[in-house]
Amino acid sequence: MATLGGMDYVSALVPPFVMAAFFIALVVTIVKSQGGSNKSKEDAAVDAVIARAEAARQQQN
């Protein structure tokens, strides 16, 4: 049976912990960017896209 030395355990565990830390930071950034002052800009952009799509649909009819 193969055994790992002490440093092998560390080198095996570091990548998952680093990836988990980056993922948590990404989720926190996404959650913080929702709402607030950016919300009105995001809503306006979505409304503009919907209005443009609705206008194009009405022109086809």
CSV table of C-alpha atoms in Angstrom, one decimal:
chain,number,residue,atom,x,y,z
A,1,MET,CA,0.0,0.0,0.0
A,2,ALA,CA,1.4,3.4,-0.9
A,3,THR,CA,1.7,6.0,1.8
A,4,LEU,CA,2.0,9.7,1.5
A,5,GLY,CA,4.6,11.8,3.4
A,6,GLY,CA,3.5,14.8,5.3
A,7,MET,CA,4.3,17.3,2.5
A,8,ASP,CA,2.5,15.1,0.0
A,9,TYR,CA,-0.7,15.5,2.0
A,10,VAL,CA,-0.3,19.3,1.9
A,11,SER,CA,0.4,19.4,-1.8
A,12,ALA,CA,-2.6,17.2,-2.5
A,13,LEU,CA,-4.9,19.4,-0.4
A,14,VAL,CA,-3.8,22.8,-1.5
A,15,PRO,CA,-5.4,23.0,-5.0
A,16,PRO,CA,-8.9,22.1,-3.7
A,17,PHE,CA,-8.7,24.7,-0.9
A,18,VAL,CA,-7.4,27.3,-3.3
A,19,MET,CA,-10.2,26.6,-5.8
A,20,ALA,CA,-12.7,26.7,-3.0
A,21,ALA,CA,-11.4,30.0,-1.8
A,22,PHE,CA,-11.6,31.5,-5.3
A,23,PHE,CA,-15.2,30.1,-5.7
A,24,ILE,CA,-16.3,31.6,-2.4
A,25,ALA,CA,-14.8,35.0,-3.4
A,26,LEU,CA,-16.6,34.8,-6.8
A,27,VAL,CA,-19.9,34.1,-5.1
A,28,VAL,CA,-19.4,36.9,-2.6
A,29,THR,CA,-18.5,39.3,-5.4
A,30,ILE,CA,-21.6,38.3,-7.4
A,31,VAL,CA,-23.9,38.7,-4.4
A,32,LYS,CA,-22.5,42.0,-3.5
A,33,SER,CA,-22.9,43.3,-7.1
A,34,GLN,CA,-26.6,42.5,-7.1
A,35,GLY,CA,-28.9,45.4,-6.2
A,36,GLY,CA,-27.7,48.7,-4.9
A,37,SER,CA,-26.6,51.4,-7.3
A,38,ASN,CA,-26.0,48.9,-10.1
A,39,LYS,CA,-29.6,47.5,-9.9
A,40,SER,CA,-31.1,50.5,-11.7
A,41,LYS,CA,-28.6,50.3,-14.5
A,42,GLU,CA,-29.1,46.5,-14.8
A,43,ASP,CA,-32.9,46.9,-14.8
A,44,ALA,CA,-32.7,49.7,-17.4
A,45,ALA,CA,-30.5,47.5,-19.7
A,46,VAL,CA,-32.9,44.6,-19.4
A,47,ASP,CA,-35.9,46.8,-20.0
A,48,ALA,CA,-34.2,48.3,-23.1
A,49,VAL,CA,-33.5,44.8,-24.5
A,50,ILE,CA,-37.1,43.7,-23.9
A,51,ALA,CA,-38.5,46.9,-25.5
A,52,ARG,CA,-36.3,46.4,-28.5
A,53,ALA,CA,-37.4,42.8,-28.9
A,54,GLU,CA,-41.1,43.7,-28.5
A,55,ALA,CA,-40.8,46.5,-31.1
A,56,ALA,CA,-39.1,44.1,-33.6
A,57,ARG,CA,-41.9,41.5,-32.9
A,58,GLN,CA,-44.6,44.1,-33.5
A,59,GLN,CA,-43.0,45.2,-36.8
A,60,GLN,CA,-43.1,41.7,-38.1
A,61,ASN,CA,-46.9,41.5,-37.5
